[in-house]
Coordinates of C-alpha atoms in Angstrom, one line a residue:
M1 CA -82.3 -14.1 13.1
A2 CA -79.4 -15.5 14.8
A3 CA -76.2 -13.3 14.9
H4 CA -73.3 -14.3 12.7
P5 CA -70.8 -16.5 14.5
V6 CA -67.8 -14.2 13.9
V7 CA -69.8 -11.1 15.2
F8 CA -70.8 -13.1 18.3
L9 CA -67.1 -14.1 19.0
L10 CA -66.0 -10.4 18.7
Q11 CA -68.7 -9.2 21.2
L12 CA -67.7 -12.0 23.6
W13 CA -64.1 -11.0 23.3
F14 CA -64.8 -7.2 24.1
A15 CA -67.0 -8.2 26.9
L16 CA -64.3 -10.3 28.5
C17 CA -61.2 -8.1 27.8
G18 CA -62.8 -4.6 27.7
P19 CA -61.1 -1.6 26.1
A20 CA -57.4 -1.0 26.2
P21 CA -56.1 1.1 29.2
T22 CA -55.8 4.7 28.4
G23 CA -52.2 4.8 30.0
A24 CA -50.8 2.2 27.7
A25 CA -48.1 3.4 25.4
K26 CA -46.7 2.0 22.1
M27 CA -43.2 0.4 22.2
K28 CA -40.5 2.6 20.7
V29 CA -37.5 1.1 18.7
V30 CA -34.4 3.2 19.1
E31 CA -31.6 2.8 16.5
E32 CA -28.2 4.1 16.7
P33 CA -25.3 4.1 14.4
N34 CA -22.5 1.6 14.8
A35 CA -19.6 2.7 17.0
F36 CA -17.1 0.0 16.2
G37 CA -13.5 1.3 16.3
L38 CA -9.9 0.3 17.1
N39 CA -9.7 3.0 19.9
N40 CA -13.2 2.4 21.4
P41 CA -12.5 1.3 25.1
F42 CA -16.2 0.4 25.5
L43 CA -16.1 -2.6 23.3
P44 CA -14.7 -6.0 24.1
Q45 CA -11.3 -6.8 22.4
T46 CA -13.0 -9.3 20.1
S47 CA -15.3 -6.7 18.6
R48 CA -12.5 -4.2 17.9
L49 CA -10.7 -3.8 14.6
Q50 CA -7.6 -5.9 14.3
P51 CA -4.5 -4.2 12.8
K52 CA -2.1 -6.2 10.8
R53 CA 0.9 -5.1 12.7
D54 CA 2.2 -2.8 15.5
P55 CA 2.8 0.8 14.8
S56 CA 6.5 2.0 14.1
P57 CA 8.5 3.4 16.8
L58 CA 8.0 7.1 17.8
T59 CA 10.3 9.2 15.5
G60 CA 10.7 12.7 14.2
P61 CA 10.3 16.2 16.0
A62 CA 10.2 15.5 19.8
H63 CA 7.7 18.2 20.3
L64 CA 5.1 16.4 18.3
F65 CA 5.4 13.4 20.5
R66 CA 2.8 15.0 22.9
L67 CA 0.2 14.2 20.2
S68 CA 0.9 10.4 20.8
G69 CA -2.1 8.8 22.6
K70 CA -4.6 11.2 21.5
C71 CA -7.0 10.8 18.7
F72 CA -8.9 13.5 16.6
S73 CA -12.0 12.8 14.6
L74 CA -13.9 14.3 11.6
V75 CA -17.2 13.3 10.1
E76 CA -17.3 13.6 6.3
S77 CA -20.5 12.7 4.5
T78 CA -21.6 9.4 6.1
Y79 CA -18.1 8.5 7.3
K80 CA -16.3 9.2 10.7
Y81 CA -12.6 9.4 10.3
E82 CA -10.3 9.0 13.4
F83 CA -6.6 10.0 13.3
C84 CA -4.3 8.8 16.2
P85 CA -0.8 10.4 15.6
F86 CA 2.0 7.8 15.6
H87 CA -0.8 5.0 15.8
N88 CA -3.3 4.7 13.0
V89 CA -6.2 6.0 10.9
T90 CA -9.5 4.4 11.0
Q91 CA -12.8 4.9 9.2
H92 CA -16.5 4.2 10.5
E93 CA -19.5 4.3 8.5
Q94 CA -22.4 6.3 10.2
T95 CA -25.3 4.3 9.1
F96 CA -28.1 2.1 10.6
R97 CA -27.2 -0.8 8.2
W98 CA -26.3 -4.0 10.1
N99 CA -23.0 -4.3 8.0
A100 CA -21.8 -0.7 8.4
Y101 CA -18.2 -0.5 7.3
S102 CA -15.5 0.1 9.8
G103 CA -11.7 -0.4 8.9
V104 CA -8.2 0.5 9.4
L105 CA -7.0 3.1 6.7
G106 CA -3.3 2.8 7.8
I107 CA -0.9 2.2 10.6
W108 CA 2.1 4.5 11.5
H109 CA 4.9 3.6 9.2
E110 CA 7.4 6.5 8.3
W111 CA 7.9 10.2 7.5
E112 CA 7.6 11.7 4.2
I113 CA 10.6 14.1 3.9
T114 CA 10.9 16.7 1.1
N115 CA 13.8 19.4 0.9
N116 CA 15.1 18.1 4.3
T117 CA 11.7 18.9 5.9
F118 CA 9.1 16.6 7.5
M119 CA 6.1 17.1 5.2
G120 CA 3.9 14.4 6.3
M121 CA 3.2 11.1 8.2
W122 CA 2.6 7.9 6.1
M123 CA 0.1 5.4 7.5
R124 CA 0.4 2.0 5.7
D125 CA -0.7 -1.6 5.9
G126 CA -4.3 -0.9 6.4
D127 CA -7.1 -3.2 5.7
S128 CA -7.0 -5.1 2.4
C129 CA -8.4 -3.2 -0.7
R130 CA -8.5 -5.3 -3.8
A131 CA -5.0 -6.4 -4.5
R132 CA -3.2 -4.1 -2.0
S133 CA -3.5 -2.5 1.5
R134 CA -5.2 0.8 2.2
Q135 CA -2.8 3.7 3.2
S136 CA -3.0 7.3 4.2
K137 CA -0.9 10.3 4.0
V138 CA -1.3 13.0 6.8
E139 CA -0.2 16.5 6.0
L140 CA 0.8 18.7 9.0
T141 CA -0.3 22.3 8.6
C142 CA -0.4 25.3 11.0
G143 CA -3.6 25.8 12.9
K144 CA -4.8 27.4 16.1
N145 CA -6.0 24.1 17.4
N146 CA -5.3 20.4 17.1
R147 CA -7.8 19.1 14.7
L148 CA -8.4 16.9 11.8
A149 CA -9.5 19.4 9.1
H150 CA -9.9 17.5 5.9
V151 CA -10.1 13.9 4.6
S152 CA -10.2 12.9 0.9
E153 CA -9.5 9.9 -1.3
P154 CA -7.5 11.0 -4.2
S155 CA -7.1 7.4 -5.6
T156 CA -8.6 4.2 -4.8
C157 CA -7.6 3.0 -1.4
V158 CA -5.2 5.9 -0.8
Y159 CA -6.4 8.6 1.5
A160 CA -5.2 12.2 2.1
L161 CA -5.6 13.8 5.5
T162 CA -4.9 17.3 6.7
F163 CA -4.1 17.7 10.3
E164 CA -3.8 21.3 11.8
T165 CA -1.8 22.0 14.9
P166 CA -0.1 24.9 16.5
L167 CA 3.0 22.7 17.1
V168 CA 4.2 23.2 13.4
C169 CA 3.7 27.0 13.1
H170 CA 7.3 27.8 13.7
P171 CA 9.3 27.9 10.5
H172 CA 11.8 25.7 11.9
S173 CA 9.5 23.2 13.7
L174 CA 9.6 20.5 11.0
L175 CA 13.3 20.7 9.9
V176 CA 15.1 17.4 9.9
Y177 CA 18.7 18.4 10.8
P178 CA 18.0 19.5 14.4
T179 CA 16.1 16.2 15.2
L180 CA 19.2 14.1 14.3
P181 CA 21.8 12.9 17.0
E182 CA 25.2 14.5 16.8
A183 CA 26.8 11.6 15.0
L184 CA 24.2 11.6 12.1
Q185 CA 24.6 15.4 12.0
Q186 CA 28.4 15.2 11.5
R187 CA 27.8 12.6 8.8
W188 CA 25.5 14.8 7.1
D189 CA 28.0 17.6 7.2
Q190 CA 30.6 15.4 5.8
M191 CA 28.3 14.6 2.9
E192 CA 27.6 18.2 2.1
Q193 CA 31.3 18.9 2.1
E194 CA 31.9 15.8 -0.3
L195 CA 29.2 17.3 -2.7
A196 CA 30.7 20.7 -2.7
D197 CA 34.2 19.3 -3.5
E198 CA 32.5 17.3 -6.3
L199 CA 33.7 14.0 -4.7
I200 CA 30.2 12.6 -5.0
T201 CA 27.4 13.3 -7.5
P202 CA 24.0 14.7 -6.7
Q203 CA 22.5 11.4 -7.3
G204 CA 25.0 9.8 -4.9
Y205 CA 24.3 12.5 -2.4
E206 CA 20.5 11.8 -2.4
K207 CA 21.2 8.2 -2.1
L208 CA 23.4 8.6 1.0
L209 CA 21.0 11.1 2.4
R210 CA 18.2 8.5 2.2
E211 CA 20.4 5.9 3.9
L212 CA 21.0 8.5 6.7
F213 CA 17.3 9.1 7.2
E214 CA 16.8 5.3 7.3
D215 CA 19.4 5.0 9.9
A216 CA 17.6 7.7 12.0
G217 CA 14.4 5.7 11.7
Y218 CA 12.5 8.4 9.8
L219 CA 12.3 6.3 6.6
K220 CA 12.0 2.7 6.0
A221 CA 14.2 0.6 3.8
P222 CA 12.6 -0.4 0.3
G223 CA 12.3 -3.8 1.6
E224 CA 10.4 -2.9 4.5
N225 CA 7.7 -1.2 2.4
E226 CA 4.6 -3.3 1.5
P227 CA 4.9 -4.0 -2.3
T228 CA 1.8 -2.4 -3.9
Q229 CA 0.1 -4.1 -6.8
Q230 CA -1.3 -1.8 -9.3
E231 CA -4.9 -2.3 -10.3
G232 CA -5.3 -4.4 -13.5
A233 CA -1.7 -5.7 -13.4
T234 CA -1.0 -9.1 -14.8
R235 CA -1.2 -12.0 -12.4
G236 CA 1.4 -14.2 -13.9
L237 CA 2.2 -16.1 -17.1
G238 CA -1.5 -17.0 -17.8
T239 CA -1.3 -20.6 -16.5
E240 CA -3.7 -20.2 -13.5
T241 CA -6.1 -22.6 -14.9
L242 CA -5.8 -26.0 -16.6
E243 CA -7.2 -24.6 -19.8
N244 CA -4.7 -21.9 -20.0
C245 CA -2.0 -24.3 -19.3
N246 CA -3.1 -26.6 -22.1
K247 CA -3.4 -23.8 -24.5
A248 CA 0.2 -22.7 -23.7
R249 CA 1.5 -26.1 -24.1
S250 CA -0.2 -26.5 -27.5
E251 CA 1.3 -23.2 -28.7
L252 CA 4.7 -24.2 -27.6
S253 CA 4.6 -27.6 -29.4
E254 CA 3.6 -25.8 -32.6
E255 CA 6.5 -23.4 -32.3
I256 CA 8.9 -26.4 -31.6
Q257 CA 7.5 -28.1 -34.8
R258 CA 7.9 -25.0 -36.8
L259 CA 11.5 -24.5 -35.8
T260 CA 12.4 -28.2 -36.2
S261 CA 11.1 -28.0 -39.8
L262 CA 13.0 -24.8 -40.6
L263 CA 16.3 -26.4 -39.3
N264 CA 15.8 -29.5 -41.3
Q265 CA 15.0 -27.4 -44.5
H266 CA 18.4 -25.7 -44.3
G267 CA 20.3 -28.8 -43.2
I268 CA 21.2 -27.4 -39.7
P269 CA 21.8 -30.0 -37.0
Y270 CA 20.0 -29.4 -33.9
G271 CA 20.2 -32.5 -31.8
R272 CA 22.5 -32.4 -28.7
P273 CA 25.5 -34.7 -28.7
T274 CA 25.2 -37.9 -26.5
A275 CA 27.8 -38.9 -24.1
E276 CA 29.4 -41.3 -26.6
T277 CA 29.8 -38.7 -29.2
S278 CA 33.3 -37.3 -29.1
H279 CA 34.0 -33.6 -29.3
S280 CA 35.7 -33.9 -32.6
E281 CA 32.6 -35.6 -34.0
H282 CA 30.4 -32.9 -32.6
L283 CA 32.5 -30.3 -34.4
A284 CA 32.5 -32.0 -37.6
Q285 CA 28.7 -31.9 -37.5
Q286 CA 28.6 -28.1 -37.3
S287 CA 28.5 -26.1 -40.4
P288 CA 31.6 -24.4 -41.6
I289 CA 32.0 -20.7 -40.8
D290 CA 31.0 -18.5 -43.6
V291 CA 33.4 -15.6 -43.8
T292 CA 31.0 -13.5 -45.8
S293 CA 28.2 -14.0 -43.2
E294 CA 30.7 -12.9 -40.4
Q295 CA 31.5 -9.8 -42.5
L296 CA 27.9 -8.8 -42.7
R297 CA 27.9 -8.7 -38.9
G298 CA 30.3 -5.8 -39.1
D299 CA 33.6 -7.8 -39.0
P300 CA 36.0 -6.2 -41.5
G301 CA 37.2 -9.6 -42.5
L302 CA 40.4 -11.6 -41.8
R303 CA 43.7 -10.0 -42.0
G304 CA 44.9 -12.4 -44.6
T305 CA 42.3 -11.5 -47.1
I306 CA 43.4 -7.9 -47.1
L307 CA 47.0 -9.0 -48.1

């Protein structure tokens, strides 16, 4: 009985090729998480994150300037956060997905000052997040080493970072007054004296103090801050589409007709005088003043009616 053609072909193939060599090994696919980042020097410029603007100038306590140019990272869950003082905050998703997220969570913007003390660094104008930009607040706390200790997202697109450093362990290390130039210190002294002499109110003092911090470069003027749009806020008057526009026009037309009918019912003229109509004719068309109605608005009446 003749062998099946398929079996014959298999036997012929094994006879020609022979068994696989014993030293052959299977190909191994190695996957590594993405390492995109604004501060990664090994990536070409086109592959790095693109910030919206340059960081603000270096301001604040001079002993913290030594942190400039350094970066500190922390891995929380599946994300790696990188804080570069006086520069930016970035986030990198540690995953094997081809579209792993990497973005800028904020660029150095201004200080947060409370009770005349530097309390934290604000990083604003990060990547877009819905209707606003991502922003981060970095709180400076005392620690044995310089390290990024904690990262959280208390509200959508707003991040809170805790940075520990021995540079802020001294109780006077974050005071604002010693960092000011002499001219601004004298200006602050004068404001304190005027407040003590009750020449200015506490509200006026706070306003002048903020202006002083702005002149020192510690705070940005309100116009320089990016306007944040709250989630779910209205986007206008509801005329974004043609349908809404036609609906609004119809409602306005009905309201005009209702008011016109009401004016005609009471005999109240509502047409504007033309150029040919004299001023006296226009006054004659107006209804006479009702003294009683005027008195109902709180007017005690004409002096002649009392006599």
